[in-house]
Coordinates of C-alpha atoms in Angstrom, one line a residue:
M812 CA -25.7 -6.7 52.9
A813 CA -23.1 -6.6 49.8
Q814 CA -23.6 -9.1 47.1
T815 CA -20.6 -11.2 45.9
E816 CA -20.0 -12.1 42.4
T817 CA -20.4 -15.7 41.6
P818 CA -17.1 -16.8 40.5
P819 CA -16.7 -18.3 37.0
P820 CA -17.0 -21.8 36.6
P821 CA -13.3 -23.5 35.8
P822 CA -13.0 -24.0 32.2
T823 CA -13.9 -27.8 30.9
G824 CA -11.9 -29.9 28.7
S825 CA -13.8 -28.5 25.6
D826 CA -13.1 -24.9 26.7
R827 CA -9.3 -25.7 27.1
A828 CA -9.7 -27.6 23.6
V829 CA -11.1 -24.5 21.9
K830 CA -8.2 -22.2 23.5
L831 CA -5.6 -24.7 22.3
D832 CA -6.9 -24.4 18.9
I833 CA -7.3 -21.0 18.9
N834 CA -3.6 -20.5 20.1
A835 CA -2.3 -23.2 17.6
K836 CA -4.0 -21.3 14.7
L837 CA -2.6 -18.0 15.7
L838 CA 1.0 -19.4 16.1
I839 CA 0.9 -21.4 12.7
E840 CA -0.2 -18.0 11.3
N841 CA 2.5 -16.3 13.0
Y842 CA 5.0 -18.9 12.0
H843 CA 4.2 -18.7 8.3
G844 CA 4.3 -14.8 8.8
E845 CA 7.9 -14.7 10.3
L846 CA 9.2 -16.9 7.4
D847 CA 7.4 -14.9 4.8
A848 CA 9.2 -12.1 6.4
A849 CA 12.4 -13.5 6.5
A850 CA 12.3 -14.4 2.9
L851 CA 11.1 -10.7 1.8
Y852 CA 13.8 -9.1 3.9
R853 CA 16.4 -11.0 2.0
A854 CA 15.1 -10.3 -1.3
L855 CA 15.2 -6.7 -0.3
A856 CA 18.8 -7.0 0.9
H857 CA 19.6 -8.6 -2.3
Y858 CA 18.1 -5.8 -4.4
D859 CA 19.5 -2.9 -2.2
K860 CA 22.2 -1.1 -3.7
S861 CA 23.5 0.3 -0.1
K862 CA 25.7 -2.1 1.6
E863 CA 24.6 -0.4 5.0
R864 CA 20.9 -1.1 4.3
A865 CA 21.4 -4.5 2.9
K866 CA 23.3 -5.5 6.3
V867 CA 20.6 -4.3 8.5
L868 CA 17.7 -6.0 6.4
L869 CA 19.8 -9.5 6.5
E870 CA 20.0 -8.9 10.2
I871 CA 16.2 -8.5 10.4
A872 CA 15.9 -11.6 8.1
E873 CA 17.6 -13.6 10.6
S874 CA 15.6 -12.3 13.6
E875 CA 12.7 -13.3 12.0
D876 CA 14.1 -16.8 11.4
R877 CA 14.6 -16.8 15.2
H878 CA 11.0 -15.8 15.6
A879 CA 9.9 -18.6 13.5
A880 CA 11.9 -21.2 15.5
V881 CA 10.3 -20.1 18.6
M882 CA 6.8 -20.6 17.3
S883 CA 7.9 -23.9 16.2
K884 CA 9.1 -25.0 19.2
R885 CA 6.1 -23.7 20.9
L886 CA 3.9 -25.6 18.5
G887 CA 5.6 -28.8 19.2
E888 CA 5.1 -28.3 22.7
M889 CA 1.4 -28.1 22.0
G890 CA 1.5 -31.3 20.0
V891 CA 0.9 -29.6 16.8
K892 CA 2.7 -30.9 13.7
L893 CA 4.7 -28.1 12.0
P894 CA 3.1 -27.2 9.0
K895 CA 4.9 -27.1 5.6
H896 CA 5.6 -23.4 4.8
R897 CA 5.1 -22.1 1.0
T898 CA 6.1 -18.4 0.6
G899 CA 3.4 -16.2 0.3
L900 CA 1.9 -14.4 -2.8
R901 CA 2.6 -10.8 -1.2
V902 CA 6.3 -11.9 -0.6
R903 CA 6.8 -13.0 -4.2
V904 CA 5.0 -9.7 -5.4
L905 CA 7.0 -7.3 -3.2
S906 CA 10.0 -9.3 -4.1
F907 CA 9.4 -8.4 -7.9
L908 CA 8.7 -4.8 -7.3
A909 CA 12.0 -4.6 -5.3
R910 CA 13.7 -5.8 -8.0
V911 CA 12.1 -3.5 -10.7
F912 CA 11.9 -0.2 -8.4
G913 CA 14.7 -1.0 -6.0
A914 CA 14.3 -1.8 -2.3
P915 CA 13.9 1.7 -1.3
A916 CA 10.5 2.1 -3.2
I917 CA 9.2 -0.9 -1.2
L918 CA 10.4 -0.1 2.3
P919 CA 7.4 2.4 2.9
M920 CA 5.0 -0.4 2.7
I921 CA 6.9 -2.6 4.9
E922 CA 7.1 -0.2 7.5
T923 CA 3.3 -0.4 7.4
F924 CA 3.3 -4.1 8.0
E925 CA 5.7 -4.0 10.5
A926 CA 3.2 -1.6 12.5
G927 CA 0.8 -4.2 11.9
D928 CA 2.8 -6.9 13.5
V929 CA 3.6 -4.8 16.3
D930 CA -0.2 -4.5 17.1
A931 CA -0.7 -8.1 16.4
Y932 CA 1.5 -9.6 18.3
A933 CA 1.0 -7.6 21.6
S934 CA -3.0 -8.7 21.3
S935 CA -4.3 -10.5 24.5
Q936 CA -5.2 -13.2 22.1
Q937 CA -1.8 -14.2 21.4
D938 CA 0.3 -16.9 23.0
P939 CA 2.5 -15.6 25.9
V940 CA 5.6 -16.5 23.8
V941 CA 4.8 -14.7 21.0
Q942 CA 3.8 -11.5 23.1
E943 CA 7.4 -11.7 24.2
L944 CA 8.5 -11.0 20.9
V945 CA 7.0 -7.4 20.7
R946 CA 10.0 -5.8 21.8
D947 CA 12.1 -7.4 18.7
E948 CA 9.0 -6.4 16.1
R949 CA 9.3 -2.7 17.6
S950 CA 12.9 -2.8 16.8
H951 CA 12.3 -4.0 13.4
F952 CA 9.7 -1.1 12.9
R953 CA 12.1 1.4 14.0
A954 CA 14.8 0.0 11.8
V955 CA 12.8 0.0 8.7
G956 CA 11.5 3.4 9.7
S957 CA 15.1 4.8 10.2
M958 CA 15.9 3.4 6.6
T959 CA 13.1 5.7 5.0
R960 CA 13.6 8.8 7.1
P961 CA 17.1 10.9 7.7
A962 CA 18.9 10.3 10.8
T963 CA 20.2 13.6 11.1
G964 CA 18.2 16.4 12.6
N965 CA 19.3 18.9 9.9
P966 CA 16.2 20.8 8.6
A967 CA 17.6 20.7 4.9
D968 CA 18.1 16.9 5.1
I969 CA 14.5 16.3 6.6
V970 CA 13.1 18.5 3.5
R971 CA 14.9 16.6 0.9
H972 CA 14.0 13.3 2.3
E973 CA 10.4 14.1 2.4
R974 CA 10.6 15.3 -1.2
W975 CA 11.9 11.8 -2.3
H976 CA 9.4 9.9 0.1
R977 CA 6.3 11.8 -1.3
S978 CA 7.3 11.6 -4.9
S979 CA 8.3 7.9 -4.7
G980 CA 6.5 5.5 -6.9
G981 CA 3.8 4.5 -4.3
G982 CA 1.2 6.9 -5.4
T983 CA 1.6 6.4 -9.1
L984 CA 1.6 2.8 -8.4
R985 CA -1.5 3.0 -6.2
A986 CA -3.4 5.1 -9.1
S987 CA -2.1 2.5 -12.0
I988 CA -3.7 -0.3 -10.3
F989 CA -7.2 1.1 -9.4
G990 CA -6.7 2.5 -13.0
V991 CA -6.5 -0.7 -14.1
S992 CA -9.3 -2.1 -12.1
D993 CA -11.6 0.4 -13.5
G994 CA -11.0 -0.6 -16.8
L995 CA -10.9 -4.2 -16.6
V996 CA -14.4 -4.3 -14.5
S997 CA -16.5 -1.7 -17.0
N998 CA -15.4 -3.4 -20.3
L999 CA -15.6 -6.8 -19.1
A1000 CA -19.2 -6.0 -18.1
L1001 CA -19.8 -4.2 -21.4
V1002 CA -18.1 -7.3 -23.4
M1003 CA -20.3 -9.7 -21.5
G1004 CA -23.5 -8.0 -22.1
F1005 CA -22.8 -7.9 -26.0
T1006 CA -21.9 -11.4 -25.6
G1007 CA -25.0 -12.5 -23.7
A1008 CA -27.1 -10.5 -26.7
G1009 CA -25.5 -13.2 -29.0
S1010 CA -23.7 -10.5 -30.9
E1011 CA -21.2 -11.6 -33.9
G1012 CA -17.3 -11.4 -32.7
K1013 CA -16.7 -8.1 -34.7
F1014 CA -19.5 -6.3 -32.9
V1015 CA -18.5 -7.6 -29.6
V1016 CA -14.8 -6.4 -30.4
L1017 CA -16.2 -3.0 -31.7
A1018 CA -17.9 -2.6 -28.4
G1019 CA -15.1 -3.5 -26.5
I1020 CA -12.7 -0.9 -28.4
A1021 CA -15.4 1.8 -28.2
G1022 CA -15.6 1.0 -24.5
L1023 CA -12.1 1.2 -24.1
L1024 CA -11.4 4.5 -25.9
A1025 CA -14.4 6.1 -24.3
G1026 CA -13.6 5.2 -21.1
A1027 CA -9.9 5.8 -21.1
G1028 CA -10.4 9.1 -22.9
S1029 CA -13.0 10.3 -20.2
M1030 CA -10.8 9.3 -17.2
A1031 CA -7.6 10.8 -19.2
A1032 CA -9.7 14.2 -19.9
G1033 CA -11.2 14.6 -16.1
E1034 CA -7.7 13.7 -14.5
Y1035 CA -6.1 16.3 -16.7
V1036 CA -8.9 19.2 -16.0
S1037 CA -8.8 18.4 -12.3
M1038 CA -5.1 18.1 -12.0
R1039 CA -4.6 21.3 -13.8
A1040 CA -7.2 23.4 -11.9
Q1041 CA -5.5 21.6 -8.4
R1042 CA -1.9 22.6 -9.7
E1043 CA -2.7 26.2 -10.4
L1044 CA -4.4 26.7 -7.0
F1045 CA -1.7 25.1 -5.3
E1046 CA 1.0 27.4 -7.2
R1047 CA -0.8 30.4 -6.3
Q1048 CA -1.1 29.5 -2.6
I1049 CA 2.5 28.9 -2.8
S1050 CA 3.5 32.1 -4.9
L1051 CA 1.3 34.1 -2.1
E1052 CA 3.8 32.3 0.7
E1053 CA 7.0 33.2 -1.2
T1054 CA 5.8 36.9 -1.5
E1055 CA 4.9 36.8 2.3
L1056 CA 8.5 35.4 2.9
L1057 CA 10.1 37.8 1.2
L1058 CA 8.3 41.0 2.5
S1059 CA 7.5 39.7 6.0
P1060 CA 10.3 37.2 7.2
D1061 CA 10.0 37.8 11.1
E1062 CA 6.3 37.5 10.9
E1063 CA 6.7 33.9 9.0
R1064 CA 9.4 32.9 11.3
A1065 CA 6.9 33.8 14.2
E1066 CA 3.9 31.7 12.4
L1067 CA 6.5 28.6 11.9
A1068 CA 7.7 28.8 15.6
L1069 CA 3.7 28.7 16.5
I1070 CA 3.3 25.8 14.5
Y1071 CA 6.1 23.8 16.0
R1072 CA 4.9 24.8 19.5
A1073 CA 1.4 23.7 19.2
K1074 CA 3.2 20.3 17.9
G1075 CA 4.6 20.2 21.5
I1076 CA 8.1 21.7 20.8
P1077 CA 9.0 24.1 23.8
A1078 CA 8.8 27.4 22.8
D1079 CA 12.7 28.3 22.9
E1080 CA 13.6 25.3 21.0
A1081 CA 10.6 26.0 18.4
E1082 CA 12.3 29.5 17.8
V1083 CA 15.8 28.3 17.2
L1084 CA 14.2 25.6 14.6
A1085 CA 12.3 28.2 12.8
G1086 CA 15.2 30.5 12.5
R1087 CA 17.5 27.9 11.4
I1088 CA 14.8 26.8 8.7
L1089 CA 14.5 30.5 7.3
E1090 CA 18.0 30.8 6.9
D1091 CA 18.0 28.9 3.7
K1092 CA 15.2 30.7 1.4
D1093 CA 14.4 27.4 -0.5
V1094 CA 13.9 25.2 2.7
A1095 CA 12.1 28.0 4.2
L1096 CA 9.3 28.1 1.3
D1097 CA 9.2 24.3 1.2
T1098 CA 8.5 24.0 4.7
L1099 CA 6.1 26.9 4.9
A1100 CA 4.2 25.3 2.1
R1101 CA 3.9 22.0 4.0
E1102 CA 3.4 23.5 7.6
E1103 CA 1.0 26.3 6.7
L1104 CA -0.8 25.0 3.5
G1105 CA -0.3 21.4 3.9
L1106 CA 1.4 20.9 0.3
D1107 CA 4.4 19.4 -1.2
P1108 CA 5.9 21.9 -3.7
S1109 CA 7.7 19.3 -5.4
A1110 CA 4.9 16.9 -5.7
L1111 CA 1.9 19.0 -7.1
G1112 CA 1.5 16.3 -10.0
S1113 CA 1.9 17.0 -13.9
P1114 CA -1.6 17.2 -15.6
W1115 CA -0.2 15.7 -18.8
S1116 CA 1.4 12.7 -16.8
A1117 CA -1.7 11.9 -14.8
A1118 CA -3.7 12.0 -18.0
I1119 CA -1.4 10.0 -20.0
G1120 CA -1.0 7.4 -16.9
S1121 CA -4.8 7.1 -16.3
F1122 CA -5.5 6.5 -20.2
L1123 CA -2.8 3.9 -20.4
A1124 CA -4.0 2.2 -16.9
F1125 CA -7.5 1.8 -18.0
A1126 CA -6.6 0.7 -21.5
V1127 CA -4.7 -2.1 -20.0
G1128 CA -7.5 -3.4 -18.1
A1129 CA -9.9 -2.9 -20.6
I1130 CA -8.4 -4.6 -23.3
V1131 CA -8.1 -7.8 -21.1
P1132 CA -11.7 -9.3 -22.1
V1133 CA -11.6 -8.1 -25.8
I1134 CA -8.7 -9.8 -26.9
A1135 CA -10.1 -13.3 -27.3
Y1136 CA -12.9 -12.0 -29.3
F1137 CA -10.7 -10.8 -32.5
S1138 CA -11.1 -14.4 -34.1
G1139 CA -14.7 -14.7 -33.3
N1140 CA -17.4 -15.5 -30.9
S1141 CA -18.2 -18.9 -29.5
W1142 CA -18.2 -20.5 -26.3
L1143 CA -14.4 -21.0 -26.7
H1144 CA -13.9 -17.6 -27.1
F1145 CA -16.0 -16.8 -24.1
G1146 CA -14.2 -19.2 -22.0
I1147 CA -10.8 -17.5 -22.8
S1148 CA -12.1 -14.0 -22.3
A1149 CA -13.4 -15.1 -18.8
G1150 CA -10.5 -17.0 -17.7
M1151 CA -8.2 -14.2 -18.8
S1152 CA -10.4 -11.7 -17.4
A1153 CA -10.5 -13.7 -13.9
V1154 CA -6.9 -14.0 -13.7
A1155 CA -6.5 -10.3 -14.2
L1156 CA -9.0 -9.7 -11.5
F1157 CA -7.4 -11.7 -9.3
A1158 CA -4.1 -10.1 -9.9
V1159 CA -5.6 -6.3 -9.4
G1160 CA -7.0 -7.6 -6.0
V1161 CA -3.4 -8.7 -5.0
G1162 CA -2.1 -5.5 -6.1
V1163 CA -4.6 -3.8 -3.8
S1164 CA -3.6 -5.8 -1.0
L1165 CA -0.1 -4.3 -1.3
F1166 CA -1.6 -0.9 0.3
T1167 CA -4.2 -2.3 2.3
G1168 CA -2.2 -4.9 4.2
K1169 CA -5.1 -7.5 3.8
N1170 CA -4.5 -11.2 3.0
S1171 CA -3.5 -11.1 -1.0
L1172 CA -5.7 -14.3 -1.6
Y1173 CA -8.8 -12.7 0.3
S1174 CA -8.1 -9.4 -1.7
G1175 CA -7.9 -11.0 -5.0
G1176 CA -10.6 -13.3 -4.4
R1177 CA -12.6 -10.4 -3.3
Q1178 CA -11.8 -8.6 -6.6
L1179 CA -12.5 -11.6 -8.8
A1180 CA -16.3 -12.0 -6.9
I1181 CA -17.0 -8.3 -7.4
G1182 CA -15.8 -8.5 -11.1
A1183 CA -17.7 -12.0 -12.0
A1184 CA -20.8 -10.7 -10.2
T1185 CA -20.7 -7.6 -12.4
A1186 CA -20.1 -9.8 -15.5
A1187 CA -22.8 -12.4 -14.8
L1188 CA -25.3 -9.4 -14.5
T1189 CA -24.7 -7.7 -17.5
Y1190 CA -24.3 -10.7 -19.5
G1191 CA -28.0 -11.8 -18.0
V1192 CA -29.1 -8.2 -19.1
G1193 CA -27.9 -8.9 -22.6
T1194 CA -29.2 -12.3 -22.8
A1195 CA -32.9 -10.7 -22.1
I1196 CA -32.3 -8.2 -24.3
G1197 CA -31.1 -10.2 -27.1
A1198 CA -33.9 -12.8 -26.4
G1199 CA -36.5 -10.0 -26.7
T1200 CA -35.5 -8.3 -29.8
G1201 CA -34.7 -11.2 -31.6
I1202 CA -31.0 -10.2 -32.1

């Protein structure tokens, strides 16, 4: 005799309350997120020199406002008081970056956030009213993506776009943020170790400057050597590909067509596309390098630029804990150094959140906690050494 499953008990009042709280919490988060998104798209539109893009960005902002209104109404139906909105830290940072670097440099980051919104809104935990907005969020994702990719199917246009997209400031900005983080955390630990040992201010400054120069120089040298070796290897591979293209164009066309067929393009279309690409030798070499070697010939990197950038980024972070000690070593100087370092650590964490998509406050707080723990450890070691040696 087949056994029947016992139906689950009906939800109790407390279960419904918990579910209501969860839905309300998600709705409140979404409400703030929509208002933040609207503010960000308006800022991007303001700083975008393209009238066409600015118009699209404003339309997306208006759509985000409508989404916020939907959630506001739903919260009212649930008896939840509408929370006061304050523009998020991430929005203010991205708006500033758009003002400095231009809206196009920020759009790839926005595309990533939109993809996350689509997934979040489609979640089964979301209120049904929110899930109905998934279609709009997908539309926003496609719209932002279309502004970072060419609409034409011309291979030359695609290659030109990819050159711009891959050589944009995102990689440099990311490397700079992590370089500042390395310099800040390592030199903060060094300075706090000497402070804990009771060293005079001039010795703390000497240690800090020595740590700055040693760390920045080491990073710059390492970056130069690795980038130079990598660039020489890539240039050699591209040179060989160019030789093959000149000597055996038919074989290269067949290889390129095979690559496109492996990506799902029908054989006849792959042959046509490969033939069109090889009509322009520069485009052909660029495409072959990307498809066969996985390289971007225009973004191999400059060893000197990488070395100088690494040196400066590390130095900017490393100087922060030292500044206060130029005028002495007391509890006041210690407090100023710790305070400046804490602000800098939090700012670095916020910068990291631009790429990870994590909450800015969480990312900033995590970076601050890591730096504080490292500084506390070295301060304690320095204090122990100072007490043991009578410094």
